[in-house]
Tab-separated table of C-alpha atoms in Angstrom:
chain	number	residue	atom	x	y	z
C	1	MET	CA	-18.570	18.721	41.411
C	2	ILE	CA	-18.945	21.658	39.067
C	3	ARG	CA	-22.439	23.170	38.877
C	4	PHE	CA	-23.791	25.464	36.203
C	5	ALA	CA	-26.773	27.736	36.315
C	6	SER	CA	-29.475	26.368	34.053
C	7	GLY	CA	-29.273	29.336	31.682
C	8	LEU	CA	-25.500	29.006	31.386
C	9	LEU	CA	-25.772	25.253	30.768
C	10	ALA	CA	-28.278	25.814	27.995
C	11	GLY	CA	-25.993	28.402	26.480
C	12	LEU	CA	-23.087	25.972	26.520
C	13	PHE	CA	-25.066	23.350	24.673
C	14	LEU	CA	-26.167	25.883	22.097
C	15	ALA	CA	-22.537	26.880	21.621
C	16	LEU	CA	-21.373	23.317	20.943
C	17	PRO	CA	-20.576	22.895	17.245
C	18	ALA	CA	-22.230	20.272	15.097
C	19	THR	CA	-20.072	17.375	14.014
C	20	ALA	CA	-16.919	19.026	12.737
C	21	GLU	CA	-16.037	18.666	9.095
C	22	ILE	CA	-12.536	18.695	7.685
C	23	THR	CA	-11.237	18.768	4.147
C	24	ILE	CA	-8.714	16.097	3.226
C	25	ASP	CA	-6.889	15.249	0.021
C	26	THR	CA	-8.070	12.191	-1.898
C	27	ALA	CA	-7.270	10.677	-5.282
C	28	ARG	CA	-10.170	12.717	-6.675
C	29	GLY	CA	-9.174	15.991	-5.073
C	30	PRO	CA	-10.081	17.665	-1.767
C	31	VAL	CA	-13.201	16.273	-0.067
C	32	SER	CA	-15.015	17.517	3.048
C	33	VAL	CA	-16.097	14.808	5.499
C	34	ALA	CA	-17.099	14.515	9.136
C	35	ALA	CA	-14.046	14.317	11.367
C	36	VAL	CA	-13.330	11.273	13.547
C	37	PRO	CA	-15.894	8.861	12.068
C	38	GLU	CA	-16.860	6.119	14.519
C	39	THR	CA	-17.850	3.328	12.138
C	40	VAL	CA	-15.632	2.869	9.100
C	41	ALA	CA	-15.628	0.237	6.366
C	42	VAL	CA	-12.429	-0.204	4.371
C	43	TYR	CA	-12.208	-1.647	0.860
C	44	ASP	CA	-8.537	-0.947	0.204
C	45	VAL	CA	-5.697	-3.051	1.590
C	46	ALA	CA	-3.148	-0.227	1.606
C	47	ALA	CA	-5.621	1.941	3.518
C	48	LEU	CA	-6.307	-0.882	5.978
C	49	ASP	CA	-2.556	-1.300	6.501
C	50	THR	CA	-2.010	2.397	7.255
C	51	LEU	CA	-5.084	2.687	9.479
C	52	VAL	CA	-3.926	-0.247	11.594
C	53	ALA	CA	-0.477	1.370	11.881
C	54	LEU	CA	-2.239	4.464	13.241
C	55	GLY	CA	-4.083	2.366	15.804
C	56	ILE	CA	-7.473	2.516	14.091
C	57	THR	CA	-9.663	-0.592	13.908
C	58	PRO	CA	-12.181	-0.599	11.020
C	59	ALA	CA	-15.655	-1.981	11.608
C	60	GLY	CA	-15.875	-3.563	8.157
C	61	THR	CA	-13.290	-5.095	5.813
C	62	PRO	CA	-13.239	-7.394	2.767
C	63	GLU	CA	-13.948	-11.051	3.433
C	64	ARG	CA	-10.497	-12.127	2.277
C	65	VAL	CA	-7.392	-10.156	3.151
C	66	LEU	CA	-4.259	-11.653	1.611
C	67	VAL	CA	-1.750	-9.894	3.871
C	68	PRO	CA	-0.995	-12.197	6.843
C	69	TYR	CA	-0.432	-9.506	9.472
C	70	LEU	CA	-3.776	-7.846	8.617
C	71	GLN	CA	-5.860	-11.005	8.849
C	72	GLU	CA	-6.387	-10.761	12.612
C	73	THR	CA	-7.818	-7.266	12.185
C	74	ALA	CA	-10.087	-8.511	9.403
C	75	LYS	CA	-11.355	-11.363	11.603
C	76	LYS	CA	-12.572	-8.829	14.169
C	77	ALA	CA	-14.432	-6.790	11.550
C	78	ALA	CA	-17.697	-7.424	9.761
C	79	PRO	CA	-17.209	-8.902	6.263
C	80	VAL	CA	-18.600	-6.507	3.672
C	81	GLY	CA	-17.900	-8.291	0.402
C	82	THR	CA	-14.698	-8.250	-1.629
C	83	LEU	CA	-12.525	-5.566	-3.177
C	84	PHE	CA	-14.175	-6.205	-6.529
C	85	GLU	CA	-17.719	-7.031	-5.383
C	86	PRO	CA	-18.925	-5.158	-2.298
C	87	ASP	CA	-21.818	-6.689	-0.387
C	88	LEU	CA	-24.089	-3.651	-0.210
C	89	GLU	CA	-26.592	-5.417	2.038
C	90	ALA	CA	-23.911	-6.260	4.614
C	91	LEU	CA	-22.510	-2.736	4.303
C	92	SER	CA	-25.954	-1.224	4.875
C	93	MET	CA	-26.430	-3.364	8.000
C	94	LEU	CA	-23.091	-2.088	9.309
C	95	ALA	CA	-24.324	1.491	8.749
C	96	PRO	CA	-20.863	3.053	8.467
C	97	ASP	CA	-20.226	6.761	8.883
C	98	LEU	CA	-17.574	6.502	6.190
C	99	VAL	CA	-16.286	4.084	3.555
C	100	ILE	CA	-12.685	4.119	2.372
C	101	ALA	CA	-11.991	2.622	-1.041
C	102	GLY	CA	-9.179	2.801	-3.554
C	103	GLY	CA	-7.034	0.855	-5.974
C	104	ARG	CA	-8.774	-2.403	-6.860
C	105	SER	CA	-12.068	-1.237	-5.316
C	106	ALA	CA	-12.100	2.235	-6.909
C	107	PRO	CA	-14.451	1.162	-9.759
C	108	GLN	CA	-17.071	0.278	-7.095
C	109	ILE	CA	-17.159	3.729	-5.477
C	110	ALA	CA	-20.417	4.795	-7.157
C	111	GLN	CA	-22.134	1.770	-5.580
C	112	LEU	CA	-20.542	2.329	-2.186
C	113	GLU	CA	-21.652	5.967	-2.138
C	114	ARG	CA	-25.263	4.751	-2.197
C	115	VAL	CA	-24.681	3.501	1.351
C	116	ALA	CA	-22.341	6.055	2.928
C	117	PRO	CA	-19.871	8.838	2.072
C	118	THR	CA	-16.942	7.178	0.313
C	119	LEU	CA	-13.367	8.359	-0.146
C	120	ASP	CA	-11.165	7.312	-3.047
C	121	MET	CA	-7.755	6.875	-1.426
C	122	THR	CA	-6.073	5.182	-4.388
C	123	ILE	CA	-2.286	5.245	-4.315
C	124	GLY	CA	-0.872	5.878	-7.775
C	125	PRO	CA	2.528	5.239	-9.365
C	126	ASP	CA	4.021	8.132	-7.374
C	127	LEU	CA	3.729	5.822	-4.404
C	128	LEU	CA	5.955	7.590	-1.902
C	129	THR	CA	4.217	10.933	-2.380
C	130	ASP	CA	0.734	9.410	-2.281
C	131	ALA	CA	1.535	7.199	0.722
C	132	ARG	CA	2.735	10.222	2.703
C	133	ALA	CA	-0.378	12.162	1.713
C	134	ARG	CA	-2.690	9.323	2.759
C	135	LEU	CA	-0.906	8.930	6.102
C	136	GLN	CA	-1.309	12.632	6.818
C	137	ALA	CA	-4.950	12.597	5.695
C	138	TYR	CA	-5.857	9.665	7.938
C	139	GLY	CA	-4.057	11.327	10.821
C	140	ARG	CA	-6.195	14.452	10.435
C	141	LEU	CA	-9.391	12.519	9.759
C	142	PHE	CA	-9.109	10.373	12.887
C	143	GLY	CA	-7.434	12.891	15.186
C	144	ARG	CA	-4.146	10.973	15.101
C	145	GLU	CA	-1.902	13.737	13.783
C	146	ALA	CA	0.826	13.132	16.361
C	147	ARG	CA	0.975	9.414	15.599
C	148	ALA	CA	1.002	10.099	11.861
C	149	ALA	CA	3.916	12.495	12.327
C	150	GLU	CA	5.842	9.823	14.264
C	151	LEU	CA	5.250	7.262	11.528
C	152	GLU	CA	6.269	9.687	8.796
C	153	ALA	CA	9.497	10.517	10.628
C	154	ALA	CA	10.279	6.794	10.901
C	155	LEU	CA	9.580	6.389	7.172
C	156	GLU	CA	11.956	9.232	6.290
C	157	ALA	CA	14.660	7.634	8.438
C	158	ARG	CA	14.253	4.345	6.571
C	159	LEU	CA	14.407	6.107	3.214
C	160	ALA	CA	17.661	7.787	4.195
C	161	GLU	CA	19.037	4.440	5.319
C	162	VAL	CA	18.088	2.555	2.161
C	163	ARG	CA	19.564	5.280	-0.059
C	164	ALA	CA	22.813	5.136	1.874
C	165	ALA	CA	22.880	1.333	1.592
C	166	ALA	CA	22.238	1.488	-2.177
C	167	GLU	CA	24.844	4.119	-2.994
C	168	GLY	CA	27.361	2.830	-5.517
C	169	LYS	CA	25.753	-0.620	-5.657
C	170	GLY	CA	25.059	-0.608	-9.390
C	171	THR	CA	21.871	-1.015	-11.409
C	172	ALA	CA	18.612	-2.779	-10.665
C	173	LEU	CA	15.833	-4.431	-12.633
C	174	VAL	CA	12.435	-4.775	-10.970
C	175	LEU	CA	10.788	-7.926	-12.269
C	176	LEU	CA	7.339	-9.440	-11.706
C	177	THR	CA	6.704	-13.117	-12.320
C	178	ASN	CA	3.200	-14.363	-13.010
C	179	GLY	CA	3.656	-18.077	-13.427
C	180	PRO	CA	6.018	-18.388	-16.410
C	181	LYS	CA	5.310	-14.824	-17.594
C	182	LEU	CA	7.763	-12.012	-16.865
C	183	SER	CA	7.248	-8.241	-16.707
C	184	ALA	CA	9.793	-5.505	-16.042
C	185	TYR	CA	9.041	-2.215	-14.302
C	186	GLY	CA	10.929	1.073	-14.504
C	187	ARG	CA	10.534	4.563	-13.074
C	188	GLY	CA	7.010	5.927	-13.241
C	189	SER	CA	5.475	2.464	-13.182
C	190	ARG	CA	3.653	0.558	-10.460
C	191	PHE	CA	6.887	-0.519	-8.770
C	192	GLY	CA	8.958	2.427	-9.935
C	193	TRP	CA	8.942	3.779	-6.391
C	194	ILE	CA	11.621	1.208	-5.562
C	195	HIS	CA	14.052	3.014	-7.846
C	196	GLU	CA	13.037	6.339	-6.304
C	197	ALA	CA	13.381	5.030	-2.756
C	198	THR	CA	16.751	3.358	-3.244
C	199	GLY	CA	18.293	5.598	-5.864
C	200	LEU	CA	19.391	2.491	-7.774
C	201	PRO	CA	19.636	3.316	-11.506
C	202	GLU	CA	17.510	1.320	-13.936
C	203	ALA	CA	19.338	-1.481	-15.699
C	204	VAL	CA	17.170	-0.693	-18.736
C	205	GLU	CA	15.802	2.802	-19.254
C	206	GLY	CA	12.619	3.656	-21.085
C	207	LEU	CA	10.408	0.839	-19.862
C	208	ALA	CA	6.691	1.565	-20.242
C	209	ALA	CA	5.100	3.282	-17.272
C	210	ALA	CA	2.185	0.848	-17.335
C	211	THR	CA	0.282	-0.967	-14.602
C	212	HIS	CA	1.258	-4.358	-15.989
C	213	GLY	CA	4.801	-3.381	-16.925
C	214	ASP	CA	6.676	-4.438	-20.046
C	215	ALA	CA	6.459	-8.115	-21.001
C	216	VAL	CA	10.038	-9.393	-21.203
C	217	SER	CA	11.966	-12.606	-21.793
C	218	PHE	CA	14.907	-14.387	-20.217
C	219	GLU	CA	16.999	-13.075	-23.101
C	220	PHE	CA	15.998	-9.535	-22.123
C	221	ILE	CA	17.177	-10.123	-18.547
C	222	ALA	CA	20.459	-11.589	-19.764
C	223	GLU	CA	21.082	-8.630	-22.042
C	224	ALA	CA	20.157	-6.117	-19.326
C	225	ASP	CA	22.601	-7.828	-16.957
C	226	PRO	CA	21.474	-5.952	-13.812
C	227	ASP	CA	23.586	-5.826	-10.683
C	228	TRP	CA	20.396	-6.417	-8.703
C	229	LEU	CA	17.235	-8.304	-9.568
C	230	LEU	CA	14.321	-7.224	-7.385
C	231	VAL	CA	11.565	-9.778	-7.866
C	232	VAL	CA	7.826	-9.726	-7.125
C	233	ASP	CA	6.032	-13.086	-7.268
C	234	ARG	CA	2.409	-12.331	-8.179
C	235	GLY	CA	1.342	-15.966	-7.881
C	236	ALA	CA	2.610	-16.155	-4.325
C	237	ALA	CA	0.921	-12.829	-3.520
C	238	ILE	CA	-2.547	-14.045	-4.478
C	239	GLY	CA	-2.132	-17.682	-3.483
C	240	ALA	CA	-2.203	-18.996	-7.043
C	241	GLU	CA	-0.882	-22.397	-8.002
C	242	GLY	CA	2.124	-22.712	-10.265
C	243	ALA	CA	5.873	-22.372	-10.280
C	244	SER	CA	7.434	-19.966	-7.814
C	245	ALA	CA	9.510	-16.997	-8.939
C	246	GLN	CA	12.647	-18.830	-7.768
C	247	ALA	CA	11.811	-21.808	-9.974
C	248	VAL	CA	10.919	-19.657	-12.984
C	249	LEU	CA	14.164	-17.667	-12.834
C	250	ASP	CA	16.396	-20.683	-12.278
C	251	ASN	CA	17.674	-21.020	-15.848
C	252	PRO	CA	21.021	-20.509	-17.623
C	253	LEU	CA	20.211	-17.067	-19.063
C	254	VAL	CA	19.326	-15.535	-15.695
C	255	ALA	CA	22.142	-17.473	-14.014
C	256	GLY	CA	24.607	-15.649	-16.237
C	257	THR	CA	23.666	-12.196	-14.912
C	258	THR	CA	25.766	-10.254	-12.450
C	259	ALA	CA	22.853	-10.229	-10.008
C	260	TRP	CA	22.600	-14.017	-9.967
C	261	LYS	CA	26.336	-14.615	-9.788
C	262	LYS	CA	26.722	-12.230	-6.846
C	263	GLY	CA	23.685	-13.538	-4.990
C	264	GLN	CA	21.908	-10.222	-5.498
C	265	VAL	CA	18.485	-11.525	-6.457
C	266	VAL	CA	16.013	-10.215	-3.874
C	267	TYR	CA	12.567	-11.807	-3.664
C	268	LEU	CA	10.482	-9.006	-2.191
C	269	ASP	CA	7.659	-9.994	0.134
C	270	PRO	CA	4.829	-10.484	-2.379
C	271	ALA	CA	1.923	-9.557	-0.107
C	272	GLU	CA	3.589	-6.357	1.042
C	273	VAL	CA	4.766	-5.095	-2.319
C	274	TYR	CA	1.939	-6.372	-4.550
C	275	VAL	CA	-1.228	-6.569	-2.426
C	276	ALA	CA	-0.720	-3.814	0.163
C	277	GLY	CA	1.601	-1.574	-1.849
C	278	GLY	CA	1.609	1.918	-0.369
C	279	GLY	CA	0.311	0.815	3.000
C	280	TYR	CA	2.536	2.103	5.790
C	281	ARG	CA	3.621	-1.186	7.320
C	282	ALA	CA	3.974	-2.864	3.909
C	283	MET	CA	6.097	-0.040	2.562
C	284	THR	CA	8.391	0.119	5.578
C	285	ALA	CA	8.774	-3.677	5.617
C	286	VAL	CA	9.875	-3.648	1.965
C	287	LEU	CA	12.359	-0.867	2.763
C	288	ASP	CA	13.716	-2.924	5.670
C	289	GLN	CA	14.140	-5.913	3.370
C	290	LEU	CA	16.020	-3.775	0.849
C	291	ILE	CA	18.204	-2.239	3.552
C	292	GLY	CA	19.166	-5.728	4.708
C	293	ALA	CA	19.921	-6.982	1.210
C	294	LEU	CA	21.804	-3.908	-0.009
C	295	GLY	CA	23.806	-3.745	3.190
C	296	LYS	CA	25.271	-7.149	2.381
C	297	GLY	CA	25.968	-6.363	-1.273
């Protein structure tokens, strides 16, 4: 047993710092917060995904999490409303040290800040850059720098692998189906990171860098004639009723494309690419799916 003289013990306690603060990068610039918060509520699915990958269990999450592998974590947490409508009473009862919001919940940050310090960790169109930054920030915030570094190294290895698999494989068109409606996405758009990650050239250049993409038709797809069709099914992502992406695209115009003829239509996991986009596990799972598909092409 180690014993201290009473004066020395008092001096040690006086020397102990108050709760340490660190400055981390957020979507709204650098913010200083208390390090290693104990009770955290999360209103962003990508953030939840990355935190779980780091081994962090939030105390509060939205009532409904549409990503299957995150649902068990959500069941263990207190429900604190939805991404669009936070339950401030439930959040106040949880008494979090910190709230993490972003993306779909970003417009609610002013309300959330009435309860606890809130970070805007939105991931923008430059998804790969923002996802790396968020991973590093969470690592510092929760004292998991070593784990964050391991995850980032694994991500870089996957990126190298997908680029190698995509080399010389032709053009790609990233397409979102929303029932019978079709939207195309190019570089700089919500799903433009797929072009950046793979290095696959755009089948059509100059598409609008907009959240909802460019509305297109089957004739547009036929004229673009991509070597690869990379498809996101929004309806499947949110559990909506209606025709699946496979059913919508099964028509003569799409069937005449090089992608269809060669069996190079890839239906990306909708929850991972649409709901949790930018989350660590979601992002790496999409890369793995692309590596598998491109490796066969």
